[in-house]
Each structure stands twice: as structure tokens, then as C-alpha cells.
Amino acid sequence: MTQFDSLTGLPNRAFFIEEAEFLANFNPTDENHFSIIFADIDRFKELNNTHGHLCGDGALKTVAKRLSSLLSSNDFLARVDGDEFVVIHRNATKTSTSLLADKLVKSFSDPIVIEGRDNYLGISIGSSTWPIDGRDLSSVLSRSDLAMHKAKVSHQSYVCYNKSLGYEYDREKTISIKLSQAIEKNQLALVYQPKIDLVSHDIVGFEALLRWTEPEMGFIGPAEFIPIAEKHGLMTEIGHWVILTTCKQINQWRTAGFDFDGRIAINISVQQIEQPYFYERTLAVLKNERISPAQIELEVTESILIKDPEKIIAVLSRLIRAGFSIAIDDFGTGYSSFSYLKKFQASVLKIDRSFVSNVTTNLLDQSIVQSINDLGHNLGLKVIAEGVETIEQSDYLTSIGCDMVQGFYYSKPLVADKVLSFITNNTDQL
Ligand code: C2E
Ligand code: CA
Ligand code: CA
């Protein structure tokens, strides 16, 4: 009873650990290599939530039977957690491990029938091999687990552990530790990229973008460190720093005699807006720096609405009432849900760079850009295209009536000191 799982009859986690420890105690010879194959069922929680726990239990039993039927008598299968199974594959080579993993994946192409209903589930598998990927058991287990998580997030069915995966993991860990000290160590900075009106050619705004230089690691781009900051819960403080620093900068520009009537855009991450006092904290900063919300545009992606749309919409509405404007960033790459779009009360739709970069060479991207532009206009929004690098792209966007552009063709993001000279030099010239 203490070694088996009562639902599936398979060995449980305790038995699995015992078995693996036993095998890892031998001296490694060519024959006694073994692989740990972690398998996690995809969409199991949805199945449980929509059809109930009995249906979930039924699915787990079917999965246990299917997986067992594919193993040789040398292999050991256990259910180690809710929808997590693990195989100890003995006499393993990388090839035999990946062949077995492929078989396990294929067994999910047939539906799992519960109460006469077909359910299509998937599986994410990661493996690592003792002693090749680690001499001690705990590192082999964590590496196999890491490979499984990589499979999950990258939507692959099977990932075999390799050194670069380990390197990626170590780098992420180091970044998260160093990033947690970046504010106090004064390592963060903002740069500002101009936004240009395609009709008047005026500079209508700037987008504040984060930069981080760490003394030992050098420059690390936001596309790499922001997802890590979000994963490790650091984005609330960093995001707050961005708001504070932008406001102080606007103040400094004002003191220097530059009274800009466009908006400065700030990117807001999901984590910030989910904070209970995001509204209050943000307004307090603005008040303190004597900045009006009318000077600020908040760039948000549709993903902020996934978890708790009603609550977030309420926060956005308060922000809009206070005078902020909202731009929907990266439009077209995420959910692009019309019902969300309606609820956002945004003023600006931002066409993602990935569509703009091929707009003059790829007809499909051209259609997408034109459609997003029309959609935005039909909904009464202004449309901006980001990532404009050539005059051809700019001309095309002008021809379809896109309102604004941003991109290297006009200017790279500028350090604060260069913003003033950019405006002085480019008035009436863009
Ligand atoms: P984003 O919001 O889509 O920002 C636009 C990115 O495109 C910026 O990259 C910008 O430097 C880059 N870019 C602008 N024009 C061009 C162009 O013509 N060609 C090319 N190839 N790239 C161009 P960056 O600065 O590396 O930022 C990457 C992402 O990191 C941003 O994407 C945004 O999602 C995030 N990010 C940056 N700063 C912040 C911040 O303060 N807060 C939050 N939450 N996210 C930020
Ligand atoms: Ca943005
Ligand atoms: Ca973007």
C-alpha cells in the first residue's frame, strides 16, 4: 500500500525513488546505464475541470495501461504525481531512450475514450541518462525534469537533456539573482524611441525601453531578462522603477525647457497590473513628479486579460478615467480576441514588428498588416506600426493609411540626452 498508487496500481513516487537509488548505487558500466523519462499529460487539468474528476481518473487509468503496454520487462513505470508519470528505462542508450519516448508520444494520437466520449490529450516528455548526464541521482532527476519543462513550454513532445539546456537553466538562474539587485546597484537605464505621425511627420511620442548592463555578464536585452523577471516575480518592482524613472525624466526635460506635448509610452507587464495597488501607486508617482496622466500612454499586451479579465478591465477603466491612454502592444501575435479588444477601451493598436518586417516582401504579412490597420480604424483606434526599418515599409504603411510608425528607419531608441537634440534636428524634416 505504501509503494503503490491506488488509482492506477502503478508504483508510486516513494517506490520509484527507492528503485532509482538502488540502480544509481552500482558502478557505471556500459550495461547498466539507465534513463529517467518524465512524462506529463497535456490538457489534463482542463479535462478534469470540464468533465469532472471521475473522468480525469478514468483517463489516468487508461494512460497507465497504455504506457505499461509499451514497456519491456526491464523498464519500470510509476505514477509520481497527479498527471505525472516516470519511466526508468534500463540498459539505456540515447537512441533507445528516444525510441521509447517516441512510442509513448505516439500512444497519445488515439483518443482516450471515457463514457463514450473521445478525449484528445497530449504528452510532454523529458529524459536524461545516468551516468552520462550526471553521476548522482538528484542531478539526473532534475535534468530530466528540466527537459520535460522545456518540452512543455516549447510545445515539443519530447526533449532529451543536453548541456546547452543546462547552460540555459544556469544562465536564467544567474540572471534572476543579479536582476534582483539591479535597481539598487543602479544598473538599469531607459532609452526612448520616437513615434512619428505618417501624415504630419511630427514626433508624436516616445516609447521608454529598458536597458540593463551587468558588469560581469555585459549587456542583456529586455527580450531575455523581462520574461525571467516575470517568472521570478521581479517585474512589479522593476516596472515601478520604469514608471518612476520616466516621470523623473519628463520632469528633467521640462526643467531643460523642453515642453513636449506628445505622450511618453511605458510598457506595463501583467504582473504589475495584477498588483492590488497598481493604480494608487502609479498615480502617487505622477502626482509627486507633477506629471499629468495625459502625458503617459500605457502599452499592454492582450495577455494581461487572460487570468482575470473582469478585474483587469476594471483597473484599465480607472486608469483611462484618470487620463492615461492605452495602447495594445504586439497585436496579432497573441490571442487577438475581439471580445477582449472591445473591452480594452484602448486608443491605439500597435501592429507587431514580426508582420511589419516582411510587409513589402510577403503578401500574407501584407494582408495581415492591412487587415489589422482596417480593424483598428473600424473600431475607432489609431494604428501604429513598429519595427519600420526601410523607406519601402514606411511608404506601404502610408499607402494603407496607417497613422503612426516607429522603427530604426526613423531612429533607434535614444538615451535621454539625445532626445532633445533629436527633436531639435528633426522638426519639419521627417
Ligand atoms: P516591444 O514593446 O515590442 O518593444 C519594441 C522592441 O522593438 C524594442 O526592443 C525596440 O528596441 C525594438 N525595435 C524598435 N524598432 C525596431 C526596428 O526597426 N527593428 C528592429 N529589429 N527592432 C526594433 P527592446 O528594447 O529590445 O525590447 C524588447 C521587449 O522587451 C519590448 O518589446 C517589451 O516587450 C519589453 N520591454 C522593454 N522595456 C520594457 C519595460 O520597461 N517594461 C516592460 N514590461 N517590458 C519592456
Ligand atoms: Ca511596446
Ligand atoms: Ca512589439
Tab-separated table of C-alpha atoms and ligand atoms in Angstrom:
chain	number	residue	atom	x	y	z
A	1	MET	CA	0.000	0.000	0.000
A	2	THR	CA	2.823	2.408	0.750
A	3	GLN	CA	4.539	1.586	-2.534
A	4	PHE	CA	1.670	1.608	-4.999
A	5	ASP	CA	-0.756	4.157	-6.313
A	6	SER	CA	-4.288	3.031	-5.526
A	7	LEU	CA	-5.865	4.532	-8.650
A	8	THR	CA	-3.656	3.006	-11.331
A	9	GLY	CA	-1.995	0.198	-9.396
A	10	LEU	CA	1.401	1.503	-10.564
A	11	PRO	CA	4.389	2.022	-8.249
A	12	ASN	CA	4.200	5.427	-6.546
A	13	ARG	CA	6.814	8.153	-6.045
A	14	ALA	CA	8.389	6.538	-2.964
A	15	PHE	CA	8.845	3.223	-4.762
A	16	PHE	CA	10.248	4.990	-7.821
A	17	ILE	CA	12.853	6.857	-5.748
A	18	GLU	CA	13.837	3.645	-3.991
A	19	GLU	CA	14.280	1.841	-7.313
A	20	ALA	CA	16.273	4.691	-8.865
A	21	GLU	CA	18.534	4.991	-5.811
A	22	PHE	CA	19.171	1.291	-5.982
A	23	LEU	CA	20.277	1.493	-9.617
A	24	ALA	CA	22.420	4.599	-9.102
A	25	ASN	CA	24.434	2.793	-6.435
A	26	PHE	CA	26.073	0.453	-8.926
A	27	ASN	CA	29.332	1.238	-10.615
A	28	PRO	CA	28.518	2.528	-14.054
A	29	THR	CA	29.338	0.035	-16.786
A	30	ASP	CA	28.122	0.071	-20.375
A	31	GLU	CA	25.284	-2.289	-19.478
A	32	ASN	CA	23.807	-0.545	-16.507
A	33	HIS	CA	23.139	2.886	-17.941
A	34	PHE	CA	19.550	3.909	-17.259
A	35	SER	CA	17.356	6.778	-18.382
A	36	ILE	CA	14.795	8.675	-16.397
A	37	ILE	CA	11.864	9.606	-18.612
A	38	PHE	CA	9.465	12.144	-17.112
A	39	ALA	CA	6.064	12.387	-18.785
A	40	ASP	CA	3.435	14.992	-18.019
A	41	ILE	CA	-0.003	14.879	-19.625
A	42	ASP	CA	-1.054	17.980	-21.560
A	43	ARG	CA	-4.530	19.453	-21.058
A	44	PHE	CA	-5.263	17.083	-18.173
A	45	LYS	CA	-6.359	19.879	-15.869
A	46	GLU	CA	-8.800	21.190	-18.476
A	47	LEU	CA	-10.254	17.671	-18.794
A	48	ASN	CA	-10.635	17.455	-15.029
A	49	ASN	CA	-12.231	20.877	-14.811
A	50	THR	CA	-14.648	20.482	-17.691
A	51	HIS	CA	-15.710	16.843	-17.296
A	52	GLY	CA	-15.111	16.203	-13.616
A	53	HIS	CA	-12.724	14.170	-11.518
A	54	LEU	CA	-14.237	10.811	-12.349
A	55	CYS	CA	-13.485	11.418	-15.994
A	56	GLY	CA	-9.956	12.524	-15.021
A	57	ASP	CA	-9.462	9.330	-13.008
A	58	GLY	CA	-10.661	7.257	-15.940
A	59	ALA	CA	-8.164	8.988	-18.220
A	60	LEU	CA	-5.287	8.365	-15.805
A	61	LYS	CA	-6.122	4.659	-15.665
A	62	THR	CA	-6.220	4.434	-19.466
A	63	VAL	CA	-2.920	6.309	-19.756
A	64	ALA	CA	-1.306	3.991	-17.173
A	65	LYS	CA	-2.409	0.947	-19.157
A	66	ARG	CA	-1.275	2.356	-22.469
A	67	LEU	CA	2.149	3.347	-21.190
A	68	SER	CA	2.651	-0.022	-19.435
A	69	SER	CA	1.827	-1.902	-22.621
A	70	LEU	CA	4.700	-0.183	-24.445
A	71	LEU	CA	7.450	-1.017	-21.985
A	72	SER	CA	9.735	-4.012	-21.868
A	73	SER	CA	10.000	-6.115	-18.721
A	74	ASN	CA	13.239	-4.289	-17.954
A	75	ASP	CA	11.529	-0.901	-17.636
A	76	PHE	CA	9.851	0.477	-14.557
A	77	LEU	CA	6.795	2.759	-14.703
A	78	ALA	CA	5.484	4.820	-11.807
A	79	ARG	CA	2.857	7.496	-11.280
A	80	VAL	CA	4.654	10.145	-9.281
A	81	ASP	CA	2.117	12.938	-9.121
A	82	GLY	CA	-1.379	13.871	-10.371
A	83	ASP	CA	-0.772	13.615	-14.093
A	84	GLU	CA	2.948	12.887	-13.990
A	85	PHE	CA	4.421	9.523	-14.863
A	86	VAL	CA	8.017	8.423	-14.915
A	87	VAL	CA	9.802	5.540	-16.587
A	88	ILE	CA	13.128	4.102	-15.520
A	89	HIS	CA	14.464	2.674	-18.764
A	90	ARG	CA	17.260	0.176	-18.095
A	91	ASN	CA	20.165	-0.764	-20.380
A	92	ALA	CA	19.624	2.579	-21.962
A	93	THR	CA	21.333	4.389	-24.788
A	94	LYS	CA	20.302	7.840	-26.041
A	95	THR	CA	18.823	6.091	-29.085
A	96	SER	CA	16.807	3.509	-27.186
A	97	THR	CA	15.561	6.262	-24.883
A	98	SER	CA	14.370	8.457	-27.712
A	99	LEU	CA	12.768	5.479	-29.488
A	100	LEU	CA	10.847	4.683	-26.329
A	101	ALA	CA	9.870	8.323	-25.816
A	102	ASP	CA	8.563	8.444	-29.403
A	103	LYS	CA	6.441	5.370	-28.744
A	104	LEU	CA	4.982	6.963	-25.620
A	105	VAL	CA	4.180	10.138	-27.575
A	106	LYS	CA	2.537	8.209	-30.431
A	107	SER	CA	0.310	6.345	-27.982
A	108	PHE	CA	-1.442	9.663	-27.389
A	109	SER	CA	-2.519	10.114	-31.002
A	110	ASP	CA	-5.521	7.845	-30.371
A	111	PRO	CA	-8.256	9.405	-28.280
A	112	ILE	CA	-8.843	8.369	-24.706
A	113	VAL	CA	-12.449	7.243	-24.563
A	114	ILE	CA	-14.326	7.973	-21.340
A	115	GLU	CA	-18.065	7.414	-21.086
A	116	GLY	CA	-18.279	7.103	-24.847
A	117	ARG	CA	-16.576	10.462	-25.437
A	118	ASP	CA	-13.293	10.892	-27.290
A	119	ASN	CA	-10.715	12.977	-25.411
A	120	TYR	CA	-7.539	14.038	-27.166
A	121	LEU	CA	-4.760	14.580	-24.658
A	122	GLY	CA	-1.093	15.144	-25.337
A	123	ILE	CA	2.084	14.339	-23.504
A	124	SER	CA	5.300	16.256	-22.782
A	125	ILE	CA	8.346	14.107	-22.178
A	126	GLY	CA	11.849	14.869	-20.955
A	127	SER	CA	14.689	12.440	-20.397
A	128	SER	CA	18.193	12.258	-19.037
A	129	THR	CA	20.548	9.329	-18.663
A	130	TRP	CA	22.643	8.100	-15.760
A	131	PRO	CA	25.628	8.386	-15.554
A	132	ILE	CA	26.109	10.392	-18.804
A	133	ASP	CA	24.036	13.397	-17.761
A	134	GLY	CA	25.017	13.241	-14.106
A	135	ARG	CA	26.663	10.798	-11.751
A	136	ASP	CA	24.445	11.492	-8.750
A	137	LEU	CA	20.781	10.636	-8.926
A	138	SER	CA	19.410	14.018	-7.898
A	139	SER	CA	21.067	15.808	-10.817
A	140	VAL	CA	19.791	13.175	-13.274
A	141	LEU	CA	16.274	13.608	-11.888
A	142	SER	CA	16.339	17.389	-12.004
A	143	ARG	CA	17.793	17.355	-15.525
A	144	SER	CA	15.091	15.054	-16.775
A	145	ASP	CA	12.514	17.297	-15.127
A	146	LEU	CA	14.146	20.338	-16.748
A	147	ALA	CA	13.949	18.641	-20.175
A	148	MET	CA	10.263	17.898	-19.572
A	149	HIS	CA	9.567	21.534	-18.719
A	150	LYS	CA	11.428	22.614	-21.815
A	151	ALA	CA	9.185	20.275	-23.851
A	152	LYS	CA	6.102	21.841	-22.231
A	153	VAL	CA	6.980	25.470	-22.784
A	154	SER	CA	8.334	24.964	-26.291
A	155	HIS	CA	5.355	22.792	-27.315
A	156	GLN	CA	7.542	19.877	-28.292
A	157	SER	CA	6.507	16.360	-27.334
A	158	TYR	CA	9.966	15.174	-26.389
A	159	VAL	CA	13.165	16.860	-25.250
A	160	CYS	CA	16.318	14.952	-24.366
A	161	TYR	CA	18.537	16.734	-21.833
A	162	ASN	CA	21.745	18.203	-23.231
A	163	LYS	CA	24.394	20.538	-21.911
A	164	SER	CA	23.003	23.648	-23.608
A	165	LEU	CA	19.727	23.115	-21.796
A	166	GLY	CA	21.689	23.059	-18.569
A	167	TYR	CA	23.535	26.190	-19.630
A	168	GLU	CA	20.235	27.945	-20.396
A	169	TYR	CA	18.920	26.991	-16.972
A	170	ASP	CA	22.066	28.172	-15.164
A	171	ARG	CA	22.028	31.453	-17.084
A	172	GLU	CA	18.405	32.058	-16.157
A	173	LYS	CA	19.183	31.378	-12.510
A	174	THR	CA	22.149	33.762	-12.553
A	175	ILE	CA	20.121	36.441	-14.339
A	176	SER	CA	17.288	36.219	-11.841
A	177	ILE	CA	19.681	36.613	-8.908
A	178	LYS	CA	21.604	39.505	-10.447
A	179	LEU	CA	18.449	41.194	-11.669
A	180	SER	CA	17.010	41.256	-8.189
A	181	GLN	CA	19.875	43.605	-7.273
A	182	ALA	CA	19.955	45.633	-10.480
A	183	ILE	CA	17.863	48.547	-9.198
A	184	GLU	CA	19.853	49.135	-6.025
A	185	LYS	CA	23.113	48.722	-7.943
A	186	ASN	CA	21.969	51.354	-10.412
A	187	GLN	CA	22.380	49.081	-13.443
A	188	LEU	CA	19.083	49.812	-15.168
A	189	ALA	CA	18.524	52.605	-17.647
A	190	LEU	CA	15.839	53.748	-20.052
A	191	VAL	CA	16.123	54.675	-23.709
A	192	TYR	CA	13.403	56.407	-25.696
A	193	GLN	CA	12.289	55.593	-29.224
A	194	PRO	CA	10.397	58.262	-31.209
A	195	LYS	CA	6.953	57.665	-32.684
A	196	ILE	CA	6.245	59.559	-35.891
A	197	ASP	CA	2.918	60.643	-37.385
A	198	LEU	CA	2.821	59.479	-41.014
A	199	VAL	CA	0.725	62.411	-42.234
A	200	SER	CA	2.165	65.411	-40.399
A	201	HIS	CA	5.618	63.844	-39.939
A	202	ASP	CA	5.587	65.204	-36.390
A	203	ILE	CA	7.167	63.396	-33.497
A	204	VAL	CA	4.081	62.428	-31.525
A	205	GLY	CA	5.623	60.433	-28.729
A	206	PHE	CA	8.422	58.273	-27.392
A	207	GLU	CA	8.425	54.745	-26.035
A	208	ALA	CA	10.522	54.113	-22.927
A	209	LEU	CA	12.504	50.864	-23.238
A	210	LEU	CA	14.571	49.205	-20.537
A	211	ARG	CA	18.293	48.566	-20.798
A	212	TRP	CA	20.404	46.535	-18.393
A	213	THR	CA	24.164	46.227	-18.272
A	214	GLU	CA	25.549	43.863	-15.678
A	215	PRO	CA	29.303	44.344	-15.027
A	216	GLU	CA	30.241	40.654	-15.363
A	217	MET	CA	27.705	39.477	-17.929
A	218	GLY	CA	27.639	42.648	-20.025
A	219	PHE	CA	24.584	43.888	-21.887
A	220	ILE	CA	21.473	41.753	-21.552
A	221	GLY	CA	18.464	42.578	-23.722
A	222	PRO	CA	14.973	43.073	-22.303
A	223	ALA	CA	13.556	40.349	-24.535
A	224	GLU	CA	15.723	37.957	-22.498
A	225	PHE	CA	15.517	39.389	-18.999
A	226	ILE	CA	11.899	40.563	-18.817
A	227	PRO	CA	10.363	37.083	-19.172
A	228	ILE	CA	12.799	35.916	-16.468
A	229	ALA	CA	11.851	38.863	-14.244
A	230	GLU	CA	8.190	37.968	-14.693
A	231	LYS	CA	8.786	34.322	-13.896
A	232	HIS	CA	10.670	35.201	-10.722
A	233	GLY	CA	8.241	37.857	-9.528
A	234	LEU	CA	10.647	40.770	-10.088
A	235	MET	CA	8.615	42.716	-12.611
A	236	THR	CA	6.487	44.614	-10.104
A	237	GLU	CA	9.465	46.472	-8.681
A	238	ILE	CA	11.275	46.850	-11.986
A	239	GLY	CA	8.087	48.108	-13.653
A	240	HIS	CA	7.573	50.585	-10.868
A	241	TRP	CA	11.136	51.782	-11.323
A	242	VAL	CA	10.389	52.335	-15.031
A	243	ILE	CA	7.345	54.478	-14.231
A	244	LEU	CA	9.238	56.476	-11.617
A	245	THR	CA	12.287	56.995	-13.841
A	246	THR	CA	10.188	58.004	-16.859
A	247	CYS	CA	8.328	60.599	-14.778
A	248	LYS	CA	11.551	61.990	-13.353
A	249	GLN	CA	12.930	62.185	-16.890
A	250	ILE	CA	9.907	64.073	-18.181
A	251	ASN	CA	10.452	66.447	-15.282
A	252	GLN	CA	14.097	66.937	-16.204
A	253	TRP	CA	13.229	67.596	-19.837
A	254	ARG	CA	10.683	70.146	-18.656
A	255	THR	CA	13.296	71.851	-16.486
A	256	ALA	CA	15.606	71.958	-19.515
A	257	GLY	CA	12.944	73.967	-21.306
A	258	PHE	CA	11.538	71.208	-23.462
A	259	ASP	CA	7.788	71.166	-23.258
A	260	PHE	CA	6.701	68.199	-25.282
A	261	ASP	CA	3.005	67.773	-25.869
A	262	GLY	CA	3.139	64.190	-27.117
A	263	ARG	CA	2.858	61.137	-24.909
A	264	ILE	CA	5.617	59.028	-23.431
A	265	ALA	CA	4.739	55.352	-23.651
A	266	ILE	CA	5.576	52.931	-20.873
A	267	ASN	CA	5.369	49.149	-21.234
A	268	ILE	CA	3.389	47.538	-18.459
A	269	SER	CA	3.748	43.876	-17.613
A	270	VAL	CA	0.930	41.598	-16.468
A	271	GLN	CA	2.485	41.253	-13.059
A	272	GLN	CA	2.339	44.986	-12.403
A	273	ILE	CA	-1.269	45.442	-13.334
A	274	GLU	CA	-2.325	42.454	-11.239
A	275	GLN	CA	-0.926	44.101	-8.113
A	276	PRO	CA	-3.688	45.302	-5.796
A	277	TYR	CA	-2.404	48.883	-5.562
A	278	PHE	CA	-1.068	49.380	-9.063
A	279	TYR	CA	-3.452	52.270	-9.736
A	280	GLU	CA	-2.772	54.059	-6.462
A	281	ARG	CA	0.974	53.547	-6.600
A	282	THR	CA	1.218	54.773	-10.174
A	283	LEU	CA	-0.873	57.858	-9.556
A	284	ALA	CA	1.122	58.689	-6.453
A	285	VAL	CA	4.320	58.734	-8.539
A	286	LEU	CA	2.780	61.002	-11.150
A	287	LYS	CA	1.416	63.373	-8.548
A	288	ASN	CA	4.753	63.532	-6.799
A	289	GLU	CA	6.552	64.355	-10.049
A	290	ARG	CA	3.775	66.734	-11.176
A	291	ILE	CA	3.129	64.725	-14.338
A	292	SER	CA	-0.356	64.533	-15.813
A	293	PRO	CA	-1.661	61.077	-16.869
A	294	ALA	CA	-2.447	62.744	-20.210
A	295	GLN	CA	1.301	62.724	-20.868
A	296	ILE	CA	1.537	58.961	-20.489
A	297	GLU	CA	0.492	56.075	-22.701
A	298	LEU	CA	0.484	52.595	-21.215
A	299	GLU	CA	1.436	49.796	-23.605
A	300	VAL	CA	-0.111	46.492	-22.621
A	301	THR	CA	-0.413	43.159	-24.403
A	302	GLU	CA	-3.622	41.181	-24.654
A	303	SER	CA	-2.151	38.541	-22.351
A	304	ILE	CA	-2.900	40.745	-19.337
A	305	LEU	CA	-6.555	39.753	-19.698
A	306	ILE	CA	-6.087	36.005	-19.606
A	307	LYS	CA	-6.195	35.322	-15.889
A	308	ASP	CA	-8.849	37.636	-14.542
A	309	PRO	CA	-10.291	39.773	-17.342
A	310	GLU	CA	-13.026	41.480	-15.316
A	311	LYS	CA	-10.617	42.658	-12.638
A	312	ILE	CA	-8.019	43.918	-15.099
A	313	ILE	CA	-10.629	45.685	-17.236
A	314	ALA	CA	-11.753	47.482	-14.068
A	315	VAL	CA	-8.186	48.657	-13.399
A	316	LEU	CA	-7.757	49.777	-17.016
A	317	SER	CA	-11.030	51.702	-16.880
A	318	ARG	CA	-9.889	53.563	-13.789
A	319	LEU	CA	-6.604	54.407	-15.484
A	320	ILE	CA	-8.413	55.671	-18.584
A	321	ARG	CA	-10.753	57.787	-16.461
A	322	ALA	CA	-7.680	59.289	-14.776
A	323	GLY	CA	-6.426	60.382	-18.220
A	324	PHE	CA	-3.961	57.689	-19.318
A	325	SER	CA	-4.272	56.308	-22.802
A	326	ILE	CA	-3.872	52.608	-23.530
A	327	ALA	CA	-2.089	51.054	-26.499
A	328	ILE	CA	-2.430	47.368	-27.280
A	329	ASP	CA	1.080	46.132	-27.969
A	330	ASP	CA	2.205	43.242	-30.198
A	331	PHE	CA	-1.240	42.996	-31.717
A	332	GLY	CA	-1.739	39.907	-33.844
A	333	THR	CA	0.786	37.676	-32.074
A	334	GLY	CA	-1.339	36.628	-29.105
A	335	TYR	CA	-4.974	35.834	-28.703
A	336	SER	CA	-6.301	38.714	-30.774
A	337	SER	CA	-9.704	38.131	-29.263
A	338	PHE	CA	-12.363	40.537	-30.495
A	339	SER	CA	-14.312	40.380	-27.279
A	340	TYR	CA	-11.172	41.437	-25.389
A	341	LEU	CA	-10.453	44.119	-27.920
A	342	LYS	CA	-13.896	45.589	-27.355
A	343	LYS	CA	-13.418	45.644	-23.601
A	344	PHE	CA	-9.987	47.276	-23.618
A	345	GLN	CA	-11.169	50.828	-24.363
A	346	ALA	CA	-7.734	51.354	-25.890
A	347	SER	CA	-6.894	54.305	-28.105
A	348	VAL	CA	-4.068	52.759	-30.068
A	349	LEU	CA	-3.433	49.419	-31.751
A	350	LYS	CA	0.200	48.516	-32.290
A	351	ILE	CA	0.985	46.181	-35.180
A	352	ASP	CA	3.739	43.796	-34.170
A	353	ARG	CA	7.196	44.068	-35.679
A	354	SER	CA	7.078	40.468	-36.926
A	355	PHE	CA	4.429	41.417	-39.532
A	356	VAL	CA	5.967	44.765	-40.420
A	357	SER	CA	9.435	43.402	-41.178
A	358	ASN	CA	8.189	41.436	-44.218
A	359	VAL	CA	5.423	43.742	-45.270
A	360	THR	CA	6.995	44.585	-48.604
A	361	THR	CA	8.138	41.068	-49.460
A	362	ASN	CA	5.478	38.731	-48.093
A	363	LEU	CA	1.946	39.028	-49.401
A	364	LEU	CA	0.471	37.243	-46.426
A	365	ASP	CA	2.110	39.638	-43.968
A	366	GLN	CA	0.928	42.490	-46.172
A	367	SER	CA	-2.664	41.249	-45.883
A	368	ILE	CA	-2.315	40.859	-42.128
A	369	VAL	CA	-0.958	44.386	-41.702
A	370	GLN	CA	-3.690	45.843	-43.880
A	371	SER	CA	-6.383	43.870	-42.019
A	372	ILE	CA	-5.151	44.921	-38.585
A	373	ASN	CA	-4.985	48.509	-39.794
A	374	ASP	CA	-8.583	48.369	-41.087
A	375	LEU	CA	-9.778	46.604	-37.968
A	376	GLY	CA	-8.209	49.247	-35.736
A	377	HIS	CA	-9.712	52.086	-37.763
A	378	ASN	CA	-13.155	50.465	-37.869
A	379	LEU	CA	-13.060	50.261	-34.100
A	380	GLY	CA	-12.103	53.916	-33.850
A	381	LEU	CA	-8.497	53.311	-32.810
A	382	LYS	CA	-5.299	54.895	-34.053
A	383	VAL	CA	-2.894	52.396	-35.580
A	384	ILE	CA	0.871	52.387	-35.187
A	385	ALA	CA	3.326	50.030	-36.882
A	386	GLU	CA	6.537	49.180	-35.046
A	387	GLY	CA	9.856	47.921	-36.391
A	388	VAL	CA	9.869	50.038	-39.566
A	389	GLU	CA	13.371	49.724	-40.995
A	390	THR	CA	13.077	50.839	-44.624
A	391	ILE	CA	11.504	53.608	-46.663
A	392	GLU	CA	9.589	50.969	-48.640
A	393	GLN	CA	7.906	49.748	-45.469
A	394	SER	CA	7.118	53.297	-44.473
A	395	ASP	CA	5.661	54.054	-47.925
A	396	TYR	CA	3.497	50.976	-47.842
A	397	LEU	CA	2.159	51.874	-44.389
A	398	THR	CA	1.419	55.400	-45.597
A	399	SER	CA	-0.434	53.999	-48.615
A	400	ILE	CA	-2.815	51.963	-46.467
A	401	GLY	CA	-3.500	54.890	-44.137
A	402	CYS	CA	-1.612	53.677	-41.060
A	403	ASP	CA	-1.414	56.590	-38.597
A	404	MET	CA	1.979	56.298	-36.964
A	405	VAL	CA	5.281	54.480	-37.201
A	406	GLN	CA	8.215	53.634	-35.025
A	407	GLY	CA	11.424	51.917	-36.050
A	408	PHE	CA	15.111	52.068	-36.882
A	409	TYR	CA	14.376	53.813	-40.202
A	410	TYR	CA	13.409	56.889	-38.163
A	411	SER	CA	15.502	56.342	-35.080
A	412	LYS	CA	16.882	53.736	-32.754
A	413	PRO	CA	15.891	54.119	-29.110
A	414	LEU	CA	17.834	57.135	-27.773
A	415	VAL	CA	19.440	57.870	-24.440
A	416	ALA	CA	17.670	60.714	-22.631
A	417	ASP	CA	20.290	63.331	-23.546
A	418	LYS	CA	19.888	62.630	-27.269
A	419	VAL	CA	16.124	63.059	-27.197
A	420	LEU	CA	16.291	66.839	-27.105
A	421	SER	CA	18.745	67.107	-29.979
A	422	PHE	CA	16.710	64.587	-31.981
A	423	ILE	CA	13.659	66.779	-31.665
A	424	THR	CA	15.533	69.979	-32.477
A	425	ASN	CA	17.252	68.459	-35.524
A	426	ASN	CA	14.222	66.733	-36.915
A	427	THR	CA	11.491	69.273	-36.615
A	428	ASP	CA	9.971	69.503	-40.108
A	429	GLN	CA	12.485	67.115	-41.605
A	430	LEU	CA	10.974	63.669	-41.117
B	1	C2E	P1	8.234	45.916	-27.549
B	1	C2E	O1	7.391	46.586	-26.520
B	1	C2E	O2	7.545	45.298	-28.717
B	1	C2E	O3	9.323	46.967	-27.995
B	1	C2E	C1	9.773	47.124	-29.287
B	1	C2E	C2	11.101	46.471	-29.485
B	1	C2E	O4	11.460	46.599	-30.860
B	1	C2E	C3	12.229	47.135	-28.725
B	1	C2E	O5	13.150	46.111	-28.401
B	1	C2E	C4	12.855	48.069	-29.771
B	1	C2E	O6	14.191	48.399	-29.477
B	1	C2E	C5	12.748	47.180	-30.972
B	1	C2E	N1	12.736	47.928	-32.235
B	1	C2E	C6	12.218	49.152	-32.454
B	1	C2E	N2	12.365	49.492	-33.750
B	1	C2E	C7	12.945	48.445	-34.379
B	1	C2E	C8	13.343	48.188	-35.729
B	1	C2E	O7	13.171	48.985	-36.644
B	1	C2E	N3	13.908	46.975	-35.990
B	1	C2E	C9	14.106	46.060	-35.024
B	1	C2E	N4	14.675	44.902	-35.383
B	1	C2E	N5	13.766	46.267	-33.741
B	1	C2E	C10	13.182	47.455	-33.413
B	1	C2E	P2	13.790	46.012	-26.998
B	1	C2E	O8	14.117	47.386	-26.495
B	1	C2E	O9	14.882	45.000	-27.097
B	1	C2E	O10	12.603	45.460	-26.107
B	1	C2E	C11	12.116	44.165	-26.291
B	1	C2E	C12	10.880	43.937	-25.492
B	1	C2E	O11	11.128	43.989	-24.091
B	1	C2E	C13	9.812	45.019	-25.722
B	1	C2E	O12	9.108	44.743	-26.886
B	1	C2E	C14	8.962	44.862	-24.479
B	1	C2E	O13	8.077	43.785	-24.623
B	1	C2E	C15	9.982	44.517	-23.449
B	1	C2E	N6	10.323	45.723	-22.678
B	1	C2E	C16	11.268	46.659	-22.887
B	1	C2E	N7	11.257	47.600	-21.930
B	1	C2E	C17	10.248	47.255	-21.073
B	1	C2E	C18	9.710	47.817	-19.862
B	1	C2E	O14	10.124	48.874	-19.367
B	1	C2E	N8	8.695	47.139	-19.269
B	1	C2E	C19	8.163	46.000	-19.791
B	1	C2E	N9	7.158	45.386	-19.152
B	1	C2E	N10	8.631	45.441	-20.925
B	1	C2E	C20	9.652	46.074	-21.560
B	2	CA	CA	5.994	48.205	-26.500
B	3	CA	CA	6.111	44.636	-30.117
